[in-house]
Amino acid sequence: DQQVKQNSPSLSVQEGRISILNCDYTNSMFDYFLWYKKYPAEGPTFLISISSIKDKNEDGRFTVFLNKSAKHLSLHIVPSQPGDSAVYFCAAVFGNEKLTFGTGTRLTIIP
Amino acid sequence: DAGVTQSPTHLIKTRGQQVTLRCSPKSGHDTVSWYQQALGQGPQFIFQYYEEEERQRGNFPDRFSGHQFPNYSSELNVNALLLGDSALYLCASSLGVRVGTDTQYFGPGTRLTVL
């Protein structure tokens, strides 16, 4: 039962353009969503989060949008930089329960 | 300030064997969570330890067990290894038991291969 889905396994974006990574979820009880970034041979690193009571959260070049009615969130990176090339995981949590991760999207920034 | 450390980096075992993986949390953290990341998948929560007790558990069989020591470090034990246990095992540490917080720090993981 995949409660958090990232339907795009990979995405390539030109340097300087906007990268948009998408995530869908099925459990309407999730109340907190997070994005993690993972480089090879390293553990995931927290990037940005959003509470279910908000629809947008911004941190520098990174913005997360939440559409609760569609059970969809997206991560926007603008402008994209070569160092952004990594695997991005969407994760969700309900209350004090475990983190549920998506399968990840590999983002490649083309110089 | 040392982050989360895990040992060993890589491990090769055969089916039926037992394995122990180790994790030292980030300085100041008291909670350790373990995740299994199979190839092409996202991390899946195994269990969480706080105050030397298992506080939450994911959908993993009893072959997966753990321990937390007074210094907050933790071990993950897997008995009767199966080929399907081959994965990257990630440890994450945090302060307090709230799992869904941005203050979870992950280690680099232990790559387990079961032959």
Short mmCIF file of C-alpha atoms in Angstrom, two decimals, chain B:
data_model
loop_
_atom_site.label_atom_id
_atom_site.label_comp_id
_atom_site.label_asym_id
_atom_site.label_seq_id
_atom_site.Cartn_x
_atom_site.Cartn_y
_atom_site.Cartn_z
CA ASP B 1 30.11 18.26 15.90
CA ALA B 2 29.87 14.68 14.66
CA GLY B 3 26.73 13.83 12.79
CA VAL B 4 25.08 10.44 12.73
CA THR B 5 27.59 7.66 12.17
CA GLN B 6 26.90 4.09 11.11
CA SER B 7 29.04 0.99 10.92
CA PRO B 8 29.95 -0.93 8.98
CA THR B 9 29.66 0.81 5.63
CA HIS B 10 29.18 -2.38 3.68
CA LEU B 11 28.39 -5.92 4.70
CA ILE B 12 27.98 -9.19 2.83
CA LYS B 13 26.17 -12.11 4.46
CA THR B 14 24.63 -15.36 3.32
CA ARG B 15 21.06 -16.50 3.75
CA GLY B 16 20.22 -17.69 7.25
CA GLN B 17 22.97 -15.72 8.93
CA GLN B 18 22.49 -13.00 11.48
CA VAL B 19 23.74 -9.42 11.25
CA THR B 20 24.20 -6.49 13.61
CA LEU B 21 24.36 -2.91 12.41
CA ARG B 22 25.41 -0.01 14.60
CA CYS B 23 24.48 3.64 14.85
CA SER B 24 25.75 6.56 16.89
CA PRO B 25 23.36 9.50 17.00
CA LYS B 26 24.22 13.11 16.47
CA SER B 27 25.55 14.78 19.59
CA GLY B 28 22.69 15.88 21.83
CA HIS B 29 20.13 13.55 20.28
CA ASP B 30 18.41 10.87 22.32
CA THR B 31 16.15 9.12 19.80
CA VAL B 32 17.17 6.72 17.05
CA SER B 33 15.04 5.47 14.19
CA TRP B 34 15.98 2.78 11.68
CA TYR B 35 14.91 2.60 8.06
CA GLN B 36 15.34 0.05 5.27
CA GLN B 37 15.80 1.36 1.74
CA ALA B 38 15.55 -1.29 -0.95
CA LEU B 39 16.87 -0.55 -4.42
CA GLY B 40 14.62 1.89 -6.24
CA GLN B 41 12.42 2.45 -3.20
CA GLY B 42 12.09 5.08 -0.54
CA PRO B 43 13.19 4.43 3.03
CA GLN B 44 10.76 2.31 5.05
CA PHE B 45 10.48 2.79 8.79
CA ILE B 46 11.57 -0.23 10.84
CA PHE B 47 11.41 1.02 14.44
CA GLN B 48 12.32 3.83 16.78
CA TYR B 49 14.14 3.73 20.11
CA TYR B 50 13.88 6.24 22.92
CA GLU B 51 14.97 5.82 26.52
CA GLU B 52 16.27 2.36 25.62
CA GLU B 53 12.81 1.16 24.62
CA GLU B 54 11.20 0.46 21.27
CA ARG B 55 8.56 3.20 20.90
CA GLN B 56 7.18 2.63 17.42
CA ARG B 57 7.48 -0.17 14.93
CA GLY B 58 6.83 -0.40 11.22
CA ASN B 59 5.59 -3.40 9.29
CA PHE B 60 8.65 -5.61 9.76
CA PRO B 61 8.81 -9.16 11.12
CA ASP B 62 10.23 -10.10 14.49
CA ARG B 63 13.45 -11.14 12.78
CA PHE B 64 14.26 -7.43 13.00
CA SER B 65 15.12 -6.37 16.50
CA GLY B 66 17.03 -3.55 18.08
CA HIS B 67 18.57 -2.11 21.13
CA GLN B 68 19.45 1.29 22.47
CA PHE B 69 22.26 1.79 24.95
CA PRO B 70 22.50 4.33 27.79
CA ASN B 71 24.73 6.53 25.60
CA TYR B 72 21.85 6.62 23.05
CA SER B 73 23.69 4.59 20.44
CA SER B 74 21.70 1.81 18.85
CA GLU B 75 21.97 -1.56 17.17
CA LEU B 76 19.78 -3.18 14.56
CA ASN B 77 19.82 -6.98 14.50
CA VAL B 78 18.41 -9.09 11.71
CA ASN B 79 18.15 -12.86 12.18
CA ALA B 80 17.69 -15.60 9.58
CA LEU B 81 18.65 -13.33 6.72
CA LEU B 82 16.69 -13.57 3.48
CA LEU B 83 17.74 -12.43 0.03
CA GLY B 84 15.06 -9.73 0.30
CA ASP B 85 16.83 -8.19 3.28
CA SER B 86 19.47 -6.83 0.91
CA ALA B 87 19.13 -3.06 1.21
CA LEU B 88 20.60 0.15 2.52
CA TYR B 89 19.88 0.46 6.22
CA LEU B 90 19.62 4.03 7.42
CA CYS B 91 19.75 5.32 10.95
CA ALA B 92 18.25 8.67 11.87
CA SER B 93 18.57 10.53 15.14
CA SER B 94 16.48 13.26 16.70
CA LEU B 95 15.75 14.94 19.98
CA GLY B 96 12.54 13.54 21.40
CA VAL B 97 10.13 11.02 20.02
CA ARG B 98 8.23 13.09 17.50
CA VAL B 99 9.02 11.33 14.23
CA GLY B 100 7.52 13.79 11.81
CA THR B 101 9.83 16.66 12.40
CA ASP B 102 12.45 18.34 10.34
CA THR B 103 15.07 17.69 12.99
CA GLN B 104 15.71 14.09 12.02
CA TYR B 105 19.30 13.63 10.88
CA PHE B 106 20.25 10.61 8.81
CA GLY B 107 23.49 8.69 8.72
CA PRO B 108 25.11 7.52 5.47
CA GLY B 109 23.71 4.03 5.86
CA THR B 110 24.99 0.47 5.86
CA ARG B 111 24.72 -1.42 2.58
CA LEU B 112 23.78 -5.03 3.36
CA THR B 113 24.03 -7.66 0.65
CA VAL B 114 22.60 -11.11 1.31
CA LEU B 115 23.83 -13.88 -1.00
#
